[in-house]
């Protein structure tokens, strides 16, 4: 009878308690990350800081003849490098960097204030006009024209693709990696203007980031409410852990020992996996393109190959809350496990 109870108790722990606890820890950690003021205020700036390094890495890779980069992407990146002006400098001169660092970051920080109850719920408008101005800035257009000048001349088929772009149909999957010749009736300046017009034509002047949010007016700490509800979810695995311990344990000391062991198992698995994810994410960014090659744009593949730093920034913000929650769960399990021995000593006395 005792062995049967032990087996059933272990099955409850293994099949229900520990897996449910494992999932709840991830859910609570990710919930904290999404609504965190720190994530909304710091993550955009850190991502923006990584973009120039990412572009520089892509251009360096284009010079490596042994890389797996496709011809079109390599041609574009070599043309960009041939201008002698880095994308970082162009973005700064055109005002794109300033828009990313100030307008976008400030808008996301405002959302964080609203979600954390630090300010009243309201519309948060992201001004897109500076972005449109940056894309049409003379420095940006001049730089793009220089890039086109350094591309090889278009073939007849590629010229047809550029003509389609000039007609307003858009660039499709990718821009042809070639320079439209004046003999084909397409100048680099006209090509740049056509692509710029296609890019900005659907960009509105302003975007309401809180549209359809349905938040109650006034100050409402949604982040705290959601997080508190998420913590209540721990009652589900707690019930299964208690049930498994009651079925399998034969004494009070064993009840706490079983409970503590199960809690430490769930928290420890999350700690191990979340640490592994930090190392796997950059590697997965490189493997991903190969796995989805039929539907993967060459530029996306080149981007993914050198997005390790960017992926680490994002994963750090989302993994840290998970690790914190998992660590706290492990501490609770350890305390219960240690507490179980007080009953053993008391019985012995």
mmCIF file of C-alpha atoms in Angstrom:
data_model
loop_
_atom_site.group_PDB
_atom_site.id
_atom_site.type_symbol
_atom_site.label_atom_id
_atom_site.label_comp_id
_atom_site.label_asym_id
_atom_site.label_seq_id
_atom_site.Cartn_x
_atom_site.Cartn_y
_atom_site.Cartn_z
ATOM 1 C CA UNK A 1 0.000 0.000 0.000
ATOM 2 C CA UNK A 2 2.791 2.386 0.934
ATOM 3 C CA UNK A 3 4.651 1.678 -2.324
ATOM 4 C CA UNK A 4 1.467 2.265 -4.325
ATOM 5 C CA UNK A 5 0.937 5.619 -2.616
ATOM 6 C CA UNK A 6 4.558 6.550 -3.334
ATOM 7 C CA UNK A 7 4.212 5.678 -7.018
ATOM 8 C CA UNK A 8 0.989 7.669 -7.370
ATOM 9 C CA UNK A 9 2.533 10.603 -5.535
ATOM 10 C CA UNK A 10 5.544 10.582 -7.866
ATOM 11 C CA UNK A 11 3.299 10.404 -10.938
ATOM 12 C CA UNK A 12 1.328 13.445 -9.759
ATOM 13 C CA UNK A 13 4.557 15.353 -9.194
ATOM 14 C CA UNK A 14 6.199 14.325 -12.483
ATOM 15 C CA UNK A 15 3.180 14.510 -14.796
ATOM 16 C CA UNK A 16 1.333 17.490 -13.321
ATOM 17 C CA UNK A 17 2.969 19.460 -10.520
ATOM 18 C CA UNK A 18 6.457 20.063 -11.921
ATOM 19 C CA UNK A 19 5.384 20.701 -15.583
ATOM 20 C CA UNK A 20 2.649 23.132 -14.497
ATOM 21 C CA UNK A 21 5.074 24.940 -12.154
ATOM 22 C CA UNK A 22 7.604 25.060 -14.999
ATOM 23 C CA UNK A 23 5.085 26.743 -17.313
ATOM 24 C CA UNK A 24 3.787 29.171 -14.676
ATOM 25 C CA UNK A 25 7.301 30.418 -13.917
ATOM 26 C CA UNK A 26 7.843 31.236 -17.590
ATOM 27 C CA UNK A 27 4.428 32.905 -17.831
ATOM 28 C CA UNK A 28 4.989 35.069 -14.761
ATOM 29 C CA UNK A 29 8.516 36.020 -15.851
ATOM 30 C CA UNK A 30 7.464 37.020 -19.360
ATOM 31 C CA UNK A 31 4.465 38.930 -18.002
ATOM 32 C CA UNK A 32 6.761 40.965 -15.772
ATOM 33 C CA UNK A 33 9.081 41.654 -18.707
ATOM 34 C CA UNK A 34 6.305 42.831 -21.029
ATOM 35 C CA UNK A 35 4.754 45.315 -18.595
ATOM 36 C CA UNK A 36 8.019 46.358 -16.945
ATOM 37 C CA UNK A 37 8.852 50.056 -16.972
ATOM 38 C CA UNK A 38 12.508 49.096 -17.333
ATOM 39 C CA UNK A 39 11.864 47.087 -20.493
ATOM 40 C CA UNK A 40 9.794 49.785 -22.173
ATOM 41 C CA UNK A 41 12.211 52.590 -21.255
ATOM 42 C CA UNK A 42 15.597 50.900 -21.749
ATOM 43 C CA UNK A 43 15.118 48.203 -24.378
ATOM 44 C CA UNK A 44 14.451 50.554 -27.353
ATOM 45 C CA UNK A 45 17.625 52.540 -26.665
ATOM 46 C CA UNK A 46 19.732 49.399 -26.353
ATOM 47 C CA UNK A 47 18.279 47.973 -29.575
ATOM 48 C CA UNK A 48 18.942 51.246 -31.411
ATOM 49 C CA UNK A 49 22.531 51.255 -30.166
ATOM 50 C CA UNK A 50 23.050 47.789 -31.666
ATOM 51 C CA UNK A 51 21.763 48.643 -35.158
ATOM 52 C CA UNK A 52 24.904 50.474 -36.428
ATOM 53 C CA UNK A 53 27.123 47.644 -35.187
ATOM 54 C CA UNK A 54 24.847 45.176 -36.930
ATOM 55 C CA UNK A 55 25.099 47.056 -40.249
ATOM 56 C CA UNK A 56 28.883 47.336 -39.913
ATOM 57 C CA UNK A 57 29.112 43.599 -39.307
ATOM 58 C CA UNK A 58 27.024 42.859 -42.378
ATOM 59 C CA UNK A 59 29.289 45.024 -44.553
ATOM 60 C CA UNK A 60 32.411 43.324 -43.225
ATOM 61 C CA UNK A 61 30.875 39.942 -43.983
ATOM 62 C CA UNK A 62 30.157 41.048 -47.562
ATOM 63 C CA UNK A 63 33.900 41.425 -48.153
ATOM 64 C CA UNK A 64 34.521 37.826 -47.115
ATOM 65 C CA UNK A 65 34.394 35.763 -50.285
ATOM 66 C CA UNK A 66 34.039 32.560 -48.248
ATOM 67 C CA UNK A 67 30.779 33.632 -46.609
ATOM 68 C CA UNK A 68 27.459 32.102 -47.682
ATOM 69 C CA UNK A 69 25.932 35.492 -48.478
ATOM 70 C CA UNK A 70 24.027 35.566 -51.759
ATOM 71 C CA UNK A 71 25.254 37.658 -54.705
ATOM 72 C CA UNK A 72 22.556 40.352 -54.566
ATOM 73 C CA UNK A 73 22.987 41.079 -50.870
ATOM 74 C CA UNK A 74 26.775 41.032 -51.159
ATOM 75 C CA UNK A 75 26.620 43.457 -54.103
ATOM 76 C CA UNK A 76 24.422 45.898 -52.191
ATOM 77 C CA UNK A 77 26.581 45.784 -49.066
ATOM 78 C CA UNK A 78 29.789 46.256 -51.035
ATOM 79 C CA UNK A 79 28.239 49.255 -52.771
ATOM 80 C CA UNK A 80 27.279 50.707 -49.385
ATOM 81 C CA UNK A 81 30.796 50.176 -48.071
ATOM 82 C CA UNK A 82 32.218 51.733 -51.256
ATOM 83 C CA UNK A 83 30.623 55.107 -50.528
ATOM 84 C CA UNK A 84 33.052 55.671 -47.669
ATOM 85 C CA UNK A 85 30.172 56.869 -45.469
ATOM 86 C CA UNK A 86 28.811 54.502 -42.858
ATOM 87 C CA UNK A 87 25.062 54.001 -42.379
ATOM 88 C CA UNK A 88 25.595 55.192 -38.805
ATOM 89 C CA UNK A 89 26.808 58.604 -40.044
ATOM 90 C CA UNK A 90 23.999 58.935 -42.585
ATOM 91 C CA UNK A 91 21.341 58.012 -40.031
ATOM 92 C CA UNK A 92 22.709 60.630 -37.649
ATOM 93 C CA UNK A 93 22.974 63.389 -40.265
ATOM 94 C CA UNK A 94 19.502 62.718 -41.661
ATOM 95 C CA UNK A 95 17.963 62.789 -38.193
ATOM 96 C CA UNK A 96 16.902 59.144 -38.148
ATOM 97 C CA UNK A 97 19.011 58.319 -35.089
ATOM 98 C CA UNK A 98 17.625 61.347 -33.270
ATOM 99 C CA UNK A 99 14.060 60.230 -34.030
ATOM 100 C CA UNK A 100 14.748 56.713 -32.780
ATOM 101 C CA UNK A 101 16.455 57.846 -29.597
ATOM 102 C CA UNK A 102 14.064 60.631 -28.653
ATOM 103 C CA UNK A 103 10.629 60.293 -30.237
ATOM 104 C CA UNK A 104 10.297 56.510 -30.282
ATOM 105 C CA UNK A 105 11.970 55.931 -26.918
ATOM 106 C CA UNK A 106 9.958 58.700 -25.235
ATOM 107 C CA UNK A 107 6.671 57.326 -26.583
ATOM 108 C CA UNK A 108 7.417 53.825 -25.305
ATOM 109 C CA UNK A 109 8.500 55.245 -21.939
ATOM 110 C CA UNK A 110 5.151 57.066 -21.744
ATOM 111 C CA UNK A 111 3.360 53.770 -22.301
ATOM 112 C CA UNK A 112 5.405 52.298 -19.464
ATOM 113 C CA UNK A 113 4.331 55.150 -17.171
ATOM 114 C CA UNK A 114 0.671 54.522 -18.020
ATOM 115 C CA UNK A 115 0.899 50.761 -17.527
ATOM 116 C CA UNK A 116 2.633 51.233 -14.169
ATOM 117 C CA UNK A 117 0.122 53.809 -12.925
ATOM 118 C CA UNK A 118 2.584 56.692 -12.901
ATOM 119 C CA UNK A 119 0.447 58.799 -15.217
ATOM 120 C CA UNK A 120 -3.155 58.933 -16.355
ATOM 121 C CA UNK A 121 -4.261 56.749 -19.257
ATOM 122 C CA UNK A 122 -4.243 58.819 -22.423
ATOM 123 C CA UNK A 123 -3.455 58.705 -26.106
ATOM 124 C CA UNK A 124 0.263 58.353 -26.828
ATOM 125 C CA UNK A 125 1.079 59.715 -30.252
ATOM 126 C CA UNK A 126 4.208 58.727 -32.127
ATOM 127 C CA UNK A 127 5.151 61.520 -34.531
ATOM 128 C CA UNK A 128 6.162 59.893 -37.831
ATOM 129 C CA UNK A 129 6.864 63.159 -39.659
ATOM 130 C CA UNK A 130 10.520 63.322 -38.537
ATOM 131 C CA UNK A 131 10.945 59.760 -39.822
ATOM 132 C CA UNK A 132 9.512 60.722 -43.223
ATOM 133 C CA UNK A 133 11.707 63.820 -43.282
ATOM 134 C CA UNK A 134 14.766 61.736 -42.436
ATOM 135 C CA UNK A 135 14.038 59.296 -45.255
ATOM 136 C CA UNK A 136 13.767 62.252 -47.650
ATOM 137 C CA UNK A 137 16.694 64.203 -46.221
ATOM 138 C CA UNK A 138 19.210 65.420 -48.852
ATOM 139 C CA UNK A 139 21.992 63.559 -47.041
ATOM 140 C CA UNK A 140 20.000 60.322 -47.240
ATOM 141 C CA UNK A 141 19.091 60.774 -50.909
ATOM 142 C CA UNK A 142 22.664 61.741 -51.819
ATOM 143 C CA UNK A 143 24.047 58.705 -50.021
ATOM 144 C CA UNK A 144 21.568 56.334 -51.654
ATOM 145 C CA UNK A 145 22.424 57.790 -55.067
ATOM 146 C CA UNK A 146 26.111 57.152 -54.356
ATOM 147 C CA UNK A 147 25.266 53.564 -53.443
ATOM 148 C CA UNK A 148 23.460 53.081 -56.758
ATOM 149 C CA UNK A 149 26.397 54.576 -58.659
ATOM 150 C CA UNK A 150 28.645 51.843 -57.264
ATOM 151 C CA UNK A 151 26.411 48.997 -58.396
ATOM 152 C CA UNK A 152 27.009 47.140 -61.687
ATOM 153 C CA UNK A 153 24.942 48.277 -64.634
ATOM 154 C CA UNK A 154 21.511 46.693 -65.038
ATOM 155 C CA UNK A 155 20.806 43.996 -67.542
ATOM 156 C CA UNK A 156 17.702 44.216 -69.723
ATOM 157 C CA UNK A 157 15.673 42.105 -67.295
ATOM 158 C CA UNK A 158 16.797 44.117 -64.283
ATOM 159 C CA UNK A 159 15.959 47.357 -66.100
ATOM 160 C CA UNK A 160 12.396 46.101 -66.524
ATOM 161 C CA UNK A 161 12.228 45.531 -62.762
ATOM 162 C CA UNK A 162 13.376 49.111 -62.140
ATOM 163 C CA UNK A 163 10.795 50.407 -64.615
ATOM 164 C CA UNK A 164 8.118 48.597 -62.639
ATOM 165 C CA UNK A 165 9.364 50.287 -59.461
ATOM 166 C CA UNK A 166 9.313 53.701 -61.138
ATOM 167 C CA UNK A 167 5.734 53.096 -62.228
ATOM 168 C CA UNK A 168 4.733 52.930 -58.554
ATOM 169 C CA UNK A 169 4.280 49.175 -58.173
ATOM 170 C CA UNK A 170 6.898 49.030 -55.402
ATOM 171 C CA UNK A 171 10.128 47.046 -55.186
ATOM 172 C CA UNK A 172 8.456 43.669 -54.622
ATOM 173 C CA UNK A 173 10.591 41.129 -52.779
ATOM 174 C CA UNK A 174 13.928 42.916 -53.292
ATOM 175 C CA UNK A 175 15.459 45.789 -55.221
ATOM 176 C CA UNK A 176 17.587 44.722 -58.191
ATOM 177 C CA UNK A 177 21.270 44.915 -57.248
ATOM 178 C CA UNK A 178 22.216 47.032 -60.246
ATOM 179 C CA UNK A 179 22.587 50.616 -61.454
ATOM 180 C CA UNK A 180 19.899 51.866 -63.851
ATOM 181 C CA UNK A 181 21.708 53.398 -66.822
ATOM 182 C CA UNK A 182 20.635 56.719 -68.302
ATOM 183 C CA UNK A 183 20.428 54.967 -71.675
ATOM 184 C CA UNK A 184 17.572 52.945 -70.206
ATOM 185 C CA UNK A 185 15.786 56.139 -69.251
ATOM 186 C CA UNK A 186 16.308 55.649 -65.516
ATOM 187 C CA UNK A 187 18.742 57.824 -63.579
ATOM 188 C CA UNK A 188 20.022 56.900 -60.079
ATOM 189 C CA UNK A 189 18.414 60.054 -58.692
ATOM 190 C CA UNK A 190 15.028 59.111 -60.154
ATOM 191 C CA UNK A 191 15.419 55.556 -58.869
ATOM 192 C CA UNK A 192 16.142 56.799 -55.334
ATOM 193 C CA UNK A 193 13.169 59.167 -55.451
ATOM 194 C CA UNK A 194 10.872 56.367 -56.628
ATOM 195 C CA UNK A 195 11.916 53.985 -53.869
ATOM 196 C CA UNK A 196 11.667 56.750 -51.257
ATOM 197 C CA UNK A 197 8.149 57.653 -52.431
ATOM 198 C CA UNK A 198 7.090 54.009 -52.283
ATOM 199 C CA UNK A 199 8.468 53.596 -48.746
ATOM 200 C CA UNK A 200 6.878 56.689 -47.203
ATOM 201 C CA UNK A 201 3.563 56.741 -49.072
ATOM 202 C CA UNK A 202 1.848 54.504 -46.494
ATOM 203 C CA UNK A 203 3.493 56.056 -43.423
ATOM 204 C CA UNK A 204 0.965 58.233 -41.560
ATOM 205 C CA UNK A 205 1.964 61.522 -39.955
ATOM 206 C CA UNK A 206 1.108 60.240 -36.487
ATOM 207 C CA UNK A 207 0.343 56.881 -34.903
ATOM 208 C CA UNK A 208 -1.625 56.453 -31.697
ATOM 209 C CA UNK A 209 0.227 53.728 -29.801
ATOM 210 C CA UNK A 210 -2.609 53.438 -27.275
ATOM 211 C CA UNK A 211 -5.368 53.058 -29.846
ATOM 212 C CA UNK A 212 -7.926 50.409 -28.873
ATOM 213 C CA UNK A 213 -6.148 49.876 -25.548
ATOM 214 C CA UNK A 214 -9.469 50.046 -23.620
ATOM 215 C CA UNK A 215 -7.686 51.133 -20.450
ATOM 216 C CA UNK A 216 -9.839 52.903 -17.834
ATOM 217 C CA UNK A 217 -9.288 56.643 -17.696
ATOM 218 C CA UNK A 218 -7.281 57.922 -14.755
ATOM 219 C CA UNK A 219 -4.358 56.213 -13.101
ATOM 220 C CA UNK A 220 -4.560 52.460 -13.119
ATOM 221 C CA UNK A 221 -1.561 50.265 -12.360
ATOM 222 C CA UNK A 222 -2.194 47.627 -14.995
ATOM 223 C CA UNK A 223 1.317 46.200 -14.609
ATOM 224 C CA UNK A 224 0.797 45.511 -10.898
ATOM 225 C CA UNK A 225 -2.670 44.084 -11.499
ATOM 226 C CA UNK A 226 -1.507 41.754 -14.253
ATOM 227 C CA UNK A 227 1.560 40.684 -12.280
ATOM 228 C CA UNK A 228 -0.523 40.011 -9.156
ATOM 229 C CA UNK A 229 -2.929 37.891 -11.176
ATOM 230 C CA UNK A 230 0.014 36.056 -12.710
ATOM 231 C CA UNK A 231 1.357 35.236 -9.239
ATOM 232 C CA UNK A 232 -2.044 33.824 -8.282
ATOM 233 C CA UNK A 233 -1.475 31.223 -10.981
ATOM 234 C CA UNK A 234 1.090 29.646 -8.651
ATOM 235 C CA UNK A 235 -1.877 28.329 -6.667
ATOM 236 C CA UNK A 236 -2.464 25.796 -9.466
ATOM 237 C CA UNK A 237 0.917 24.003 -9.212
ATOM 238 C CA UNK A 238 0.803 24.466 -5.423
ATOM 239 C CA UNK A 239 -2.408 22.434 -5.309
ATOM 240 C CA UNK A 240 -0.892 19.619 -7.376
ATOM 241 C CA UNK A 241 2.311 19.671 -5.301
ATOM 242 C CA UNK A 242 0.288 19.443 -2.082
ATOM 243 C CA UNK A 243 -1.815 16.620 -3.544
ATOM 244 C CA UNK A 244 1.245 14.674 -4.666
ATOM 245 C CA UNK A 245 2.950 15.162 -1.313
ATOM 246 C CA UNK A 246 -0.166 14.099 0.600
ATOM 247 C CA UNK A 247 -0.518 10.950 -1.498
ATOM 248 C CA UNK A 248 3.142 9.975 -1.522
ATOM 249 C CA UNK A 249 4.419 11.163 1.841
ATOM 250 C CA UNK A 250 3.896 9.137 4.989
ATOM 251 C CA UNK A 251 4.629 11.868 7.520
ATOM 252 C CA UNK A 252 4.690 15.621 8.040
ATOM 253 C CA UNK A 253 8.447 15.774 7.473
ATOM 254 C CA UNK A 254 8.144 13.820 4.223
ATOM 255 C CA UNK A 255 5.275 16.072 3.097
ATOM 256 C CA UNK A 256 7.481 19.171 3.295
ATOM 257 C CA UNK A 257 10.433 17.278 1.851
ATOM 258 C CA UNK A 258 8.426 16.128 -1.170
ATOM 259 C CA UNK A 259 6.991 19.618 -1.626
ATOM 260 C CA UNK A 260 10.378 21.304 -1.373
ATOM 261 C CA UNK A 261 11.977 18.828 -3.796
ATOM 262 C CA UNK A 262 9.216 19.310 -6.379
ATOM 263 C CA UNK A 263 9.405 23.100 -6.125
ATOM 264 C CA UNK A 264 13.200 23.064 -6.478
ATOM 265 C CA UNK A 265 12.885 20.743 -9.488
ATOM 266 C CA UNK A 266 10.499 23.095 -11.291
ATOM 267 C CA UNK A 267 12.510 26.227 -10.475
ATOM 268 C CA UNK A 268 15.838 24.569 -11.226
ATOM 269 C CA UNK A 269 14.694 23.391 -14.653
ATOM 270 C CA UNK A 270 13.646 26.932 -15.558
ATOM 271 C CA UNK A 271 16.952 28.363 -14.288
ATOM 272 C CA UNK A 272 18.908 25.877 -16.391
ATOM 273 C CA UNK A 273 16.817 26.377 -19.516
ATOM 274 C CA UNK A 274 16.747 30.181 -19.301
ATOM 275 C CA UNK A 275 20.544 30.229 -19.002
ATOM 276 C CA UNK A 276 20.762 27.931 -22.002
ATOM 277 C CA UNK A 277 18.435 30.183 -24.016
ATOM 278 C CA UNK A 278 20.823 33.127 -23.617
ATOM 279 C CA UNK A 279 23.518 31.150 -25.394
ATOM 280 C CA UNK A 280 21.234 29.489 -27.911
ATOM 281 C CA UNK A 281 19.444 32.621 -29.175
ATOM 282 C CA UNK A 282 22.405 34.031 -31.189
ATOM 283 C CA UNK A 283 23.095 30.576 -32.631
ATOM 284 C CA UNK A 284 19.413 30.148 -33.513
ATOM 285 C CA UNK A 285 19.491 33.461 -35.360
ATOM 286 C CA UNK A 286 22.098 31.958 -37.683
ATOM 287 C CA UNK A 287 20.387 28.596 -38.115
ATOM 288 C CA UNK A 288 16.909 30.070 -38.613
ATOM 289 C CA UNK A 289 17.445 31.304 -42.189
ATOM 290 C CA UNK A 290 18.546 27.897 -43.352
ATOM 291 C CA UNK A 291 15.479 26.314 -41.797
ATOM 292 C CA UNK A 292 13.085 28.677 -43.556
ATOM 293 C CA UNK A 293 15.033 29.269 -46.752
ATOM 294 C CA UNK A 294 12.072 29.033 -49.184
ATOM 295 C CA UNK A 295 10.359 32.007 -47.537
ATOM 296 C CA UNK A 296 13.403 33.924 -46.258
ATOM 297 C CA UNK A 297 14.435 37.199 -47.889
ATOM 298 C CA UNK A 298 18.242 37.366 -48.527
ATOM 299 C CA UNK A 299 18.446 40.624 -46.593
ATOM 300 C CA UNK A 300 16.689 38.970 -43.652
ATOM 301 C CA UNK A 301 19.202 36.141 -43.801
ATOM 302 C CA UNK A 302 22.164 38.531 -43.795
ATOM 303 C CA UNK A 303 20.551 40.443 -40.938
ATOM 304 C CA UNK A 304 19.990 37.278 -38.899
ATOM 305 C CA UNK A 305 23.560 36.096 -39.421
ATOM 306 C CA UNK A 306 24.892 39.150 -37.582
ATOM 307 C CA UNK A 307 22.087 39.859 -35.124
ATOM 308 C CA UNK A 308 23.637 37.986 -32.206
ATOM 309 C CA UNK A 309 24.260 41.153 -30.181
ATOM 310 C CA UNK A 310 20.750 42.405 -30.849
ATOM 311 C CA UNK A 311 19.283 39.053 -29.859
ATOM 312 C CA UNK A 312 21.284 39.054 -26.630
ATOM 313 C CA UNK A 313 19.950 42.491 -25.701
ATOM 314 C CA UNK A 314 16.358 41.394 -26.227
ATOM 315 C CA UNK A 315 16.779 38.016 -24.532
ATOM 316 C CA UNK A 316 18.457 39.650 -21.526
ATOM 317 C CA UNK A 317 15.441 41.856 -20.881
ATOM 318 C CA UNK A 318 13.026 38.963 -21.208
ATOM 319 C CA UNK A 319 15.151 36.299 -19.488
ATOM 320 C CA UNK A 320 16.117 38.329 -16.402
ATOM 321 C CA UNK A 321 12.579 38.382 -14.909
ATOM 322 C CA UNK A 322 12.221 34.654 -15.630
ATOM 323 C CA UNK A 323 15.515 33.936 -13.871
ATOM 324 C CA UNK A 324 14.480 36.108 -10.907
ATOM 325 C CA UNK A 325 11.157 34.304 -10.503
ATOM 326 C CA UNK A 326 12.786 30.894 -10.918
ATOM 327 C CA UNK A 327 15.418 31.791 -8.327
ATOM 328 C CA UNK A 328 12.744 32.846 -5.849
ATOM 329 C CA UNK A 329 10.871 29.579 -6.441
ATOM 330 C CA UNK A 330 14.059 27.600 -5.822
ATOM 331 C CA UNK A 331 14.627 29.463 -2.547
ATOM 332 C CA UNK A 332 11.075 28.630 -1.403
ATOM 333 C CA UNK A 333 11.631 24.978 -2.279
ATOM 334 C CA UNK A 334 14.961 24.916 -0.455
ATOM 335 C CA UNK A 335 13.417 26.458 2.671
ATOM 336 C CA UNK A 336 10.596 23.890 2.687
ATOM 337 C CA UNK A 337 13.077 21.072 2.169
ATOM 338 C CA UNK A 338 15.235 22.319 5.035
ATOM 339 C CA UNK A 339 12.158 22.902 7.217
ATOM 340 C CA UNK A 340 11.194 19.245 6.837
ATOM 341 C CA UNK A 341 14.196 18.189 8.920
ATOM 342 C CA UNK A 342 12.933 20.100 11.951
ATOM 343 C CA UNK A 343 10.094 17.592 12.194
ATOM 344 C CA UNK A 344 12.572 14.714 11.954
ATOM 345 C CA UNK A 345 14.621 16.082 14.857
ATOM 346 C CA UNK A 346 11.497 16.795 16.887
ATOM 347 C CA UNK A 347 10.255 13.245 16.421
ATOM 348 C CA UNK A 348 13.670 11.890 17.265
ATOM 349 C CA UNK A 349 13.758 13.954 20.446
#
